[in-house]
CSV table of C-alpha atoms in Angstrom, one decimal:
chain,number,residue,atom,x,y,z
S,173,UNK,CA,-14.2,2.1,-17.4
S,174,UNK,CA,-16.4,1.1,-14.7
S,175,UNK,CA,-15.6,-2.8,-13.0
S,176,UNK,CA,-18.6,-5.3,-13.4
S,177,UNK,CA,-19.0,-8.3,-11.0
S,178,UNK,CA,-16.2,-10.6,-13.0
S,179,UNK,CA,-13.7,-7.8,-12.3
S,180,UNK,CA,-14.5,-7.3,-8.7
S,181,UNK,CA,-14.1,-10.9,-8.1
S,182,UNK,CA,-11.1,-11.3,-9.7
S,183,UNK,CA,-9.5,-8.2,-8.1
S,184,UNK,CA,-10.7,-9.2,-4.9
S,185,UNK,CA,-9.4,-13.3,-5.7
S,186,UNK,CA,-5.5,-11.4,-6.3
S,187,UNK,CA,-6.5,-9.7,-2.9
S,188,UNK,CA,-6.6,-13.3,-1.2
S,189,UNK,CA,-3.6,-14.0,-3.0
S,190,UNK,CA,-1.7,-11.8,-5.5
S,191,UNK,CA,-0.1,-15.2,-6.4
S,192,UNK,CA,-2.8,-17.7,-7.4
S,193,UNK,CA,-2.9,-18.6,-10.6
S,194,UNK,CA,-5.3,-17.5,-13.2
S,195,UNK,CA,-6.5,-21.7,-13.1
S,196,UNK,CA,-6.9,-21.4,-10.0
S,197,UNK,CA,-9.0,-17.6,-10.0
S,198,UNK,CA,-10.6,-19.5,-12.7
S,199,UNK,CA,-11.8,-22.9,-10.9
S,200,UNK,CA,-13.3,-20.6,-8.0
S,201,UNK,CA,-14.9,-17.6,-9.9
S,202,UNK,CA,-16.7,-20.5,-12.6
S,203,UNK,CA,-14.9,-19.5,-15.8
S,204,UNK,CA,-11.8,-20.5,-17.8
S,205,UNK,CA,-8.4,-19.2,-17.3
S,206,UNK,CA,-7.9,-17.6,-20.9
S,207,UNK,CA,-11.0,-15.1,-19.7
S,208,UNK,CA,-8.7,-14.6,-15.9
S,209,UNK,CA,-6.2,-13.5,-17.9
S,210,UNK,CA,-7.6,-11.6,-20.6
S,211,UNK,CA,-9.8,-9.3,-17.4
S,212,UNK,CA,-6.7,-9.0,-15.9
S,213,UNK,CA,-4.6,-7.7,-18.9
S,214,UNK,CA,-7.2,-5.1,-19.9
S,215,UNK,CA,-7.8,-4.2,-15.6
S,216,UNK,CA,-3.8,-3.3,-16.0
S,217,UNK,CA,-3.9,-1.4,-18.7
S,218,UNK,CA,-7.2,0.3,-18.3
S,219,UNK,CA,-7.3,0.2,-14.0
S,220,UNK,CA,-3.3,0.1,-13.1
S,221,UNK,CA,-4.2,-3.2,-11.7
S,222,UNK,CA,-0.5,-4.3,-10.1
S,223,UNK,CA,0.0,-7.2,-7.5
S,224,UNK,CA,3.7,-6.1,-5.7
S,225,UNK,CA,5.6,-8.0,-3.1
S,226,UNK,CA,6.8,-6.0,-0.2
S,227,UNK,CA,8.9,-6.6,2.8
S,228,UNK,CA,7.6,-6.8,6.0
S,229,UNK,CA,9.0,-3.0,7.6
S,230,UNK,CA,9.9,-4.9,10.8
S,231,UNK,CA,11.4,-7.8,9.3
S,232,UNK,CA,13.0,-6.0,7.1
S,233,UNK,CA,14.6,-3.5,9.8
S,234,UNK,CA,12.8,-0.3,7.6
S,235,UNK,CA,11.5,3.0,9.8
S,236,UNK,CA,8.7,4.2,7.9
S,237,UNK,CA,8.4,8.6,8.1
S,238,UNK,CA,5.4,10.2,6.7
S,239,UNK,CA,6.6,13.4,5.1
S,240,UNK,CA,4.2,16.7,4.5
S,241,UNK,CA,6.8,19.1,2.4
S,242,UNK,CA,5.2,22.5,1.5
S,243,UNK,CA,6.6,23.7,-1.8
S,244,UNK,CA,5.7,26.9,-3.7
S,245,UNK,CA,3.2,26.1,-6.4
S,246,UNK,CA,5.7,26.3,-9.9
S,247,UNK,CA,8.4,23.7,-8.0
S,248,UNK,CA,5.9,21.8,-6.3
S,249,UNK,CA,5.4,18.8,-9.3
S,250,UNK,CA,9.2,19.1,-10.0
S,251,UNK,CA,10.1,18.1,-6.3
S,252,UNK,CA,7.4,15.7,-6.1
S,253,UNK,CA,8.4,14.1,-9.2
S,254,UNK,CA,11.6,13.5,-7.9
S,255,UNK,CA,10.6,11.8,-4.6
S,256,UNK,CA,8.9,9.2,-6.9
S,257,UNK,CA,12.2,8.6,-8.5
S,258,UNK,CA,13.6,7.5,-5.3
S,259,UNK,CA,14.3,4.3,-4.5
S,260,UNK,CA,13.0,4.4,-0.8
S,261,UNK,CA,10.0,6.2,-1.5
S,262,UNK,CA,6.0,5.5,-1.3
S,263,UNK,CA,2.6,7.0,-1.8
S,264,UNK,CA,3.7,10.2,-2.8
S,265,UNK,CA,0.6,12.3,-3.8
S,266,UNK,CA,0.2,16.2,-4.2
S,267,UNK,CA,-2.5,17.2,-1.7
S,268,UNK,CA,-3.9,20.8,-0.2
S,269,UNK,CA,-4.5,22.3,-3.6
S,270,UNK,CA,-1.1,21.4,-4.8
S,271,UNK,CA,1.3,23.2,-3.2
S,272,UNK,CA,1.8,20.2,0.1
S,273,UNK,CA,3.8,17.3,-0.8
S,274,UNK,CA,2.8,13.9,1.2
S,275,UNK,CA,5.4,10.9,0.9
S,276,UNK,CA,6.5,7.8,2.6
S,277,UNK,CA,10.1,7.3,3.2
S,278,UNK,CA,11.5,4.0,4.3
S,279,UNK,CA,14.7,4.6,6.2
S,280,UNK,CA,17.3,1.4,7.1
S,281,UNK,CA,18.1,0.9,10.6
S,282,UNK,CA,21.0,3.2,10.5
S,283,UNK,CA,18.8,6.1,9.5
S,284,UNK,CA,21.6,8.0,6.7
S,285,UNK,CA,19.2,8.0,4.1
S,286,UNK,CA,16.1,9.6,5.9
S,287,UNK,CA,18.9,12.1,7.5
S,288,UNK,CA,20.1,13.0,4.3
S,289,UNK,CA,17.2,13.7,2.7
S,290,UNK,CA,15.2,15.6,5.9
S,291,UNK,CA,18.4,17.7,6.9
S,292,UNK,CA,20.3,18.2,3.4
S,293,UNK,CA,18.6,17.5,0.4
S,294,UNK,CA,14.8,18.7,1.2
S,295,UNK,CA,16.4,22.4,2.6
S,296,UNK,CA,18.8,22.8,-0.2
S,297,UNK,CA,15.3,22.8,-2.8
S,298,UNK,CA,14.4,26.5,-3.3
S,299,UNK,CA,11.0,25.5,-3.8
S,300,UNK,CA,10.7,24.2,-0.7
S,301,UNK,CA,8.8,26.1,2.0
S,302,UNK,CA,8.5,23.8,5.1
S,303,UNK,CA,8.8,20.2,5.9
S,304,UNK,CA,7.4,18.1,9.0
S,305,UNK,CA,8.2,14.2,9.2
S,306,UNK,CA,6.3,12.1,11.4
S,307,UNK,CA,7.6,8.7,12.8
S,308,UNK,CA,5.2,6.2,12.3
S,309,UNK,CA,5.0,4.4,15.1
S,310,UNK,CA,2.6,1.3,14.7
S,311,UNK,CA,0.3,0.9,11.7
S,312,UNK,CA,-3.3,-0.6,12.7
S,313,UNK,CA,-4.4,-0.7,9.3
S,314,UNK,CA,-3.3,-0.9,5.7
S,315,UNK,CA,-0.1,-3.0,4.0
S,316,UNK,CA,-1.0,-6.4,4.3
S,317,UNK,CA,-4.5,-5.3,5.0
S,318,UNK,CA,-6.7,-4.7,2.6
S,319,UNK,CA,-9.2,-1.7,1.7
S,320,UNK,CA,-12.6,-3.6,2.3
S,321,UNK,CA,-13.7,-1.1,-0.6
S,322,UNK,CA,-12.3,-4.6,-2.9
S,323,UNK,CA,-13.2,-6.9,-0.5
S,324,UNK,CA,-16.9,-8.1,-0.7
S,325,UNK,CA,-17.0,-9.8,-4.1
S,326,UNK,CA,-16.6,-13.4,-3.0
S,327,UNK,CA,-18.1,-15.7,-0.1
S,328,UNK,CA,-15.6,-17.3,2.8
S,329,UNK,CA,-15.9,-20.7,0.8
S,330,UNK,CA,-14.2,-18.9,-2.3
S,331,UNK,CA,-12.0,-16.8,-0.3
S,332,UNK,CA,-11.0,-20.6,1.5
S,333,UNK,CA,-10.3,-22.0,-1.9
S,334,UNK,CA,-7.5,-19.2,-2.6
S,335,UNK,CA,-5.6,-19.3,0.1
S,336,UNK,CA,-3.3,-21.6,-0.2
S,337,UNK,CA,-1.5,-23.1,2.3
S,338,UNK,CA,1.9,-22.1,2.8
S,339,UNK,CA,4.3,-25.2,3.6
S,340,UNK,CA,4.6,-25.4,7.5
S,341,UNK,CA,8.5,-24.8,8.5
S,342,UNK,CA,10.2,-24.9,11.8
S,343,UNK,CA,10.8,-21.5,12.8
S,344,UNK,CA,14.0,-21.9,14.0
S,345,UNK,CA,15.4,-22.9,10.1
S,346,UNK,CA,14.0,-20.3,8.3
S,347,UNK,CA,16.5,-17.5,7.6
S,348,UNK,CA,15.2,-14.3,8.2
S,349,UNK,CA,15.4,-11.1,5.6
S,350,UNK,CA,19.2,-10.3,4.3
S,351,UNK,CA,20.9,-8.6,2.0
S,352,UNK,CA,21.0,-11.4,-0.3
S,353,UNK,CA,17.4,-11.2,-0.7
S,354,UNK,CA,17.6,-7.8,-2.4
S,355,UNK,CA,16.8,-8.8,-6.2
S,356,UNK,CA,14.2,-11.2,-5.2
S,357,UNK,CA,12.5,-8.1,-3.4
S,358,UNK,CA,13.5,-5.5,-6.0
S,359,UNK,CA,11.9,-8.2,-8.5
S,360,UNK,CA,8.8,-8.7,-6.8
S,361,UNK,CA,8.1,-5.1,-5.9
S,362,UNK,CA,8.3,-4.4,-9.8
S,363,UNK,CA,5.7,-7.5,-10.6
S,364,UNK,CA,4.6,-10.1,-7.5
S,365,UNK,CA,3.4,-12.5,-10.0
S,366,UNK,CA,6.7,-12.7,-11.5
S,367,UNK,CA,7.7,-16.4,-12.7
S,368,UNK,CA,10.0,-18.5,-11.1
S,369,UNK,CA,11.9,-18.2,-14.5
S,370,UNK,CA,11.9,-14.2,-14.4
S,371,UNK,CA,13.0,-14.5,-10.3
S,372,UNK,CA,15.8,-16.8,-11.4
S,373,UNK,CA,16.6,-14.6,-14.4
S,374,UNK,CA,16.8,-11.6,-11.3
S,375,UNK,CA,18.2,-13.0,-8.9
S,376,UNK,CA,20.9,-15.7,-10.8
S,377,UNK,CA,19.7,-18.8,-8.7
S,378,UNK,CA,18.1,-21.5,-9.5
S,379,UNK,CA,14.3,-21.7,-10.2
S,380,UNK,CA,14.2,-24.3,-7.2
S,381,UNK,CA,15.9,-21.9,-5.1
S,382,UNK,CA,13.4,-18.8,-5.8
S,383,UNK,CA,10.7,-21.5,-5.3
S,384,UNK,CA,11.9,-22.2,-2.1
S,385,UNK,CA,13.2,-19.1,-0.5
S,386,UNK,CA,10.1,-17.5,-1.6
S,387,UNK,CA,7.6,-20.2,-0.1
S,388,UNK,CA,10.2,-19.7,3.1
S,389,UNK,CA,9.7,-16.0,3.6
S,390,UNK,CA,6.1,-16.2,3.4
S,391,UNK,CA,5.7,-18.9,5.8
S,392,UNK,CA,7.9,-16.8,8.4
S,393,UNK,CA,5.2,-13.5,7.3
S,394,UNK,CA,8.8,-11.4,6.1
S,395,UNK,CA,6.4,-10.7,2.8
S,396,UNK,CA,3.3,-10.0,1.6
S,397,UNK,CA,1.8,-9.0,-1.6
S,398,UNK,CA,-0.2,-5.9,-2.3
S,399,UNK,CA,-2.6,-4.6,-5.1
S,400,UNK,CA,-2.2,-1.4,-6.6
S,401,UNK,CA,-5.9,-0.1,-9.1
S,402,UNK,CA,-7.5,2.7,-9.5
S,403,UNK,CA,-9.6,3.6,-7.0
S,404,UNK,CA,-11.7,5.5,-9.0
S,405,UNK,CA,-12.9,2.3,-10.7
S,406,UNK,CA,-14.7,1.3,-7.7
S,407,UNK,CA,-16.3,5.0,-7.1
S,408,UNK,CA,-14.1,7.1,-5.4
S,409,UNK,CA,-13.7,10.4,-6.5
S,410,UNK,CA,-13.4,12.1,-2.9
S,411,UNK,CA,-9.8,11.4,-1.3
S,412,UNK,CA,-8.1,12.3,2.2
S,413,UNK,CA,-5.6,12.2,4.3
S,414,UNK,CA,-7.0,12.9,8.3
S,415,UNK,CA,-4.5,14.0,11.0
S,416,UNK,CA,-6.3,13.3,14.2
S,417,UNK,CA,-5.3,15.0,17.7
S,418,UNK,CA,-6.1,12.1,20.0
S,419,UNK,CA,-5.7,11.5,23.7
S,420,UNK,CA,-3.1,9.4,24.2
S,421,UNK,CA,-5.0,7.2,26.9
S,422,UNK,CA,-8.1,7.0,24.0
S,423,UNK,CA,-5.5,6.2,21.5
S,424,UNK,CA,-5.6,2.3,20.8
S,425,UNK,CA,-9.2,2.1,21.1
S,426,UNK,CA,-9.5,5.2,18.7
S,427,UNK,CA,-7.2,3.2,15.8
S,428,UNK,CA,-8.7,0.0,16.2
S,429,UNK,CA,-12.6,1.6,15.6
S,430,UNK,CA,-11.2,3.7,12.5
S,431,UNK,CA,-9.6,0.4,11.1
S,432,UNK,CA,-13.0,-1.3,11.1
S,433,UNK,CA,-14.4,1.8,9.2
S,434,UNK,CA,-15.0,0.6,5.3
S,435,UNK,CA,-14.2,4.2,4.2
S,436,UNK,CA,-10.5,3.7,6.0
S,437,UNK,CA,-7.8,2.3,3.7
S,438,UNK,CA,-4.7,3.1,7.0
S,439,UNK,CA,-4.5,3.9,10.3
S,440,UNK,CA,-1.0,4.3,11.7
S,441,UNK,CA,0.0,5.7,14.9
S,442,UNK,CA,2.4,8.5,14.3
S,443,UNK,CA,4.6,11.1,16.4
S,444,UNK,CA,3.3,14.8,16.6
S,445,UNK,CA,0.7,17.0,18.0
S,446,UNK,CA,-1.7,14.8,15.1
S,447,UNK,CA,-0.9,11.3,16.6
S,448,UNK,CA,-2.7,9.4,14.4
S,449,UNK,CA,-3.2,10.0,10.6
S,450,UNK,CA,-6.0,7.9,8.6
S,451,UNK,CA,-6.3,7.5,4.9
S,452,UNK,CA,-10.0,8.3,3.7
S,453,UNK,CA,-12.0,7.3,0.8
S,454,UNK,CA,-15.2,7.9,0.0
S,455,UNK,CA,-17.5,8.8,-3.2
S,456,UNK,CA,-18.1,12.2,-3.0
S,457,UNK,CA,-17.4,15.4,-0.8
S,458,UNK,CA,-20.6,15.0,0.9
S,459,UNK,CA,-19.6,11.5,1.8
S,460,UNK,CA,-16.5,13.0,3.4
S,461,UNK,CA,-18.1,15.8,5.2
S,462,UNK,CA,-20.9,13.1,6.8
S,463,UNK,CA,-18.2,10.6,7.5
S,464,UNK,CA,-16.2,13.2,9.3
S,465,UNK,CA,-19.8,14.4,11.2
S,466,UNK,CA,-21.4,11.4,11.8
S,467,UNK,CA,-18.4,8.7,12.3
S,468,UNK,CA,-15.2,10.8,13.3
S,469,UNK,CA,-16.7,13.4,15.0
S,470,UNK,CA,-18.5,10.7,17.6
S,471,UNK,CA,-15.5,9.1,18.4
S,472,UNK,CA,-14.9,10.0,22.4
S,473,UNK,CA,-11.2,11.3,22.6
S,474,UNK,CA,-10.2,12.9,19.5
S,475,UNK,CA,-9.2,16.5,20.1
S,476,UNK,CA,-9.0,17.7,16.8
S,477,UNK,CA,-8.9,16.8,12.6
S,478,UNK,CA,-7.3,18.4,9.9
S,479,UNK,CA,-8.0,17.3,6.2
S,480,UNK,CA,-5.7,17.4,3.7
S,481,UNK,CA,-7.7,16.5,0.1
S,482,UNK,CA,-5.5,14.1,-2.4
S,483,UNK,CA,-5.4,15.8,-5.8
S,484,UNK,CA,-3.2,12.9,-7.4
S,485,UNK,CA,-1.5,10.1,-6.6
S,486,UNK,CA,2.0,9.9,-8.4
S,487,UNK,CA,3.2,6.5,-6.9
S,488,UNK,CA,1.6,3.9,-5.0
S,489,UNK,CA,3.0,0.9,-2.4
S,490,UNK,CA,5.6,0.1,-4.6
S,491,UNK,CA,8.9,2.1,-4.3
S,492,UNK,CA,9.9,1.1,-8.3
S,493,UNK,CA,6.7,3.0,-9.5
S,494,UNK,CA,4.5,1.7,-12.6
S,495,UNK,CA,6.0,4.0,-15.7
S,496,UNK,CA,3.3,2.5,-17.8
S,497,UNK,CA,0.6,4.7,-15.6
S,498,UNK,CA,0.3,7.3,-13.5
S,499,UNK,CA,-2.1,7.1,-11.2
S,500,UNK,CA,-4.9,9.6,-10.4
C-alpha cells in the first residue's frame, strides 16, 4: 500500500491531535466524516496506524534506559520477544544483523525493576552474550515531537483548526500524575482515542470524571498522544540507530542541529563513551551513507559514529504492544 494525499493529511491531522474527531479531520481536510473513518480503519489495518496516550517520563517519575543486549543468533528472537511482553518496555527492535537487541526500559523512581532486569534477569539468559544500558539523560527530540517525515501535508491554517484549545486551569488545582491514574493510562496507551464510555468502562468512574481528569492532565502537559504507522508507507526502507561520540562542550548545539534534521525521528542525550544516540530514517542505503557524509559528518565536535541498521521493529511507543501487527 502506498499513502496518497487524503491519507497523509489525515495522518498528519491525528498528528496535531490524536484526539480530534473524525468531524472535525473532516471539516478541515474538505470531506465527510464516514470517508475519515473509513481511511483510517483501512490505514490500521493495512499501515498499523495507532494514536497512544503516554505519560510524560518526568511527570510521571519514569527513568528511561536504552538497552543494546547482544544475544547469540538462535535465542536472539526468543529474548527479544519477551522484552515486548513486558510491561515497562518500548521500541524494541532486532538490529546489527540480528544478533543485538535494542529496547527501552522505563524504570520507576525507585529503580527495582530496571535492577532486576539489568543485574538478574538479562545474565541468567544463556543466550545472552553482553548487555550495555545507557541512561538517557535529556531527550531533544522525539515523544511528543513528531517525525516531520508526516508532518508536511497540511498548511498552519489547518494545522490551527485542529488544535484545540485545552481549558485554561490554575496550576496550583491540578493534581499531578498518581497511582490512581493507572487505568486511564493503561487505557490510553492501548487506544488514545478511546471513548469516554470505554475510559469509564476502564477506569470505573464516571464518564464526567474521565472527561475531566483527562482534559486536566493535558492542560498541566502530564500526557501526550503519539502515532504509531508504518514507516515504510511513507518511503523508508533504510533504518538506523547512530551512537555519536560528542564533545561534551559541542554537545547541546550538536542535539539541537540533528533535531532540526527531517531524516531525525530522536535525539536524546545519553551516558557512555556514545553520548548521544539519534534515530535515522531515510529511503535508501545511499541516503544513509550521504546523510552520514554530507550532514553528520560536517557537524564540528562529533568524535566518532557507529551505525547499528534496524532489521525489525517488534514494538513501538506503546509498552501494551499492537497484537493485531507487527511492525516491520
Amino acid at each position: 500500500m502506498s499513502l496518497d494525499q487524503l491519507d497523509t493529511a489525515i495522518v498528519h491531522a491525528l498528528d496535531v491531535d490524536g484526539r480530534a474527531t473524525y468531524a472535525r479531520i473532516g471539516s478541515v481536510l474538505g470531506v465527510s466524516t464516514q470517508t475519515v473513518a473509513r481511511r483510517c480503519r483501512r490505514l490500521r489495518d493495512t499501515a498499523g496506524l495507532r494514536v497512544i496516550g503516554l505519560p510524560d517520563p518526568e511527570q510521571a517519575g519514569l527513568t528511561r534506559w536504552l538497552l543494546r543486549i547482544t544475544a547469540a543468533p538462535a535465542g536472539a528472537r526468543g529474548l527479544a520477544d519477551s522484552l515486548v511482553r513486558r510491561g515497562d518496555t518500548q521500541w524494541v527492535k532486532l538490529v546489527s544483523g540480528g544478533t543485538e537487541i535494542f529496547a527501552i526500559v522505563n524504570a520507576t523512581d525507585d529503580g527495582d525493576s530496571a535492577r532486576a532486569m539489568l543485574l538478574h534477569d538479562l545474565p541468567r539468559t544463556a543466550s545472552v552474550h553482553a548487555v550495555r544500558a545507557h541512561c538517557l539523560l535529556h531527550s531533544y527530540f522525539g515523544g511528543p515531537s513528531a517525525w516531520r517525515g508526516r508532518r508536511d501535508s497540511l498548511d498552519e491554517a489547518q494545522q490551527a483548526e485542529l488544535t484545540e484549545p485545552q481549558p485554561r486551569m490554575p496550576f496550583a488545582q491540578i493534581r499531578p500524575l498518581h497511582a490512581g491514574d493507572g487505568p486511564l493510562l493503561t487505557a490510553l496507551q492501548r487506544d488514545g482515542r478511546a471513548s469516554h464510555v470505554e475510559l469509564a468502562q476502564a477506569t470505573g468512574w464516571s464518564q464526567a470524571t474521565v472527561a475531566h481528569r483527562l482534559a486536566e492532565l493535558r492542560s498541566a502537559g502530564s500526557i501526550y498522544f503519539d502515532l504509531e504507522i508504518d514507516a515504510a508507507e511513507y518511503g523508508v526502507r533504510t533504518h538506523a540507530m547512530l551512537w555519536l561520540a560528542v564533545e561534551p562542550a559541542h554537545l547541546d548545539t550538536v542535539a539541537r542541529e540533528l533535531a532540526e534534521h527531517p531524516e531525525v525521528a530522536f535525539v536524546g542525550a545519553i551516558t557512555g563513551p556514545s553520548n548521544l544516540m539519534v534515530n535515522a530514517l531515510c529511503g535508501t542505503p545511499a541516503e544513509l551513507h550521504a546523510y552520514l557524509v554530507t550532514r553528520i559528518g560536517r557537524i564540528d565536535g562529533i568524535r566518532g559514529v557507529e551505525t547499528t541498521p534496524v532489521l525489525r521493529t517488534l514494538k513501538a511507543s506503546s509498552p501494551i504492544p499492537d497484537r493485531r501487527r507487527s511492525h516491520p
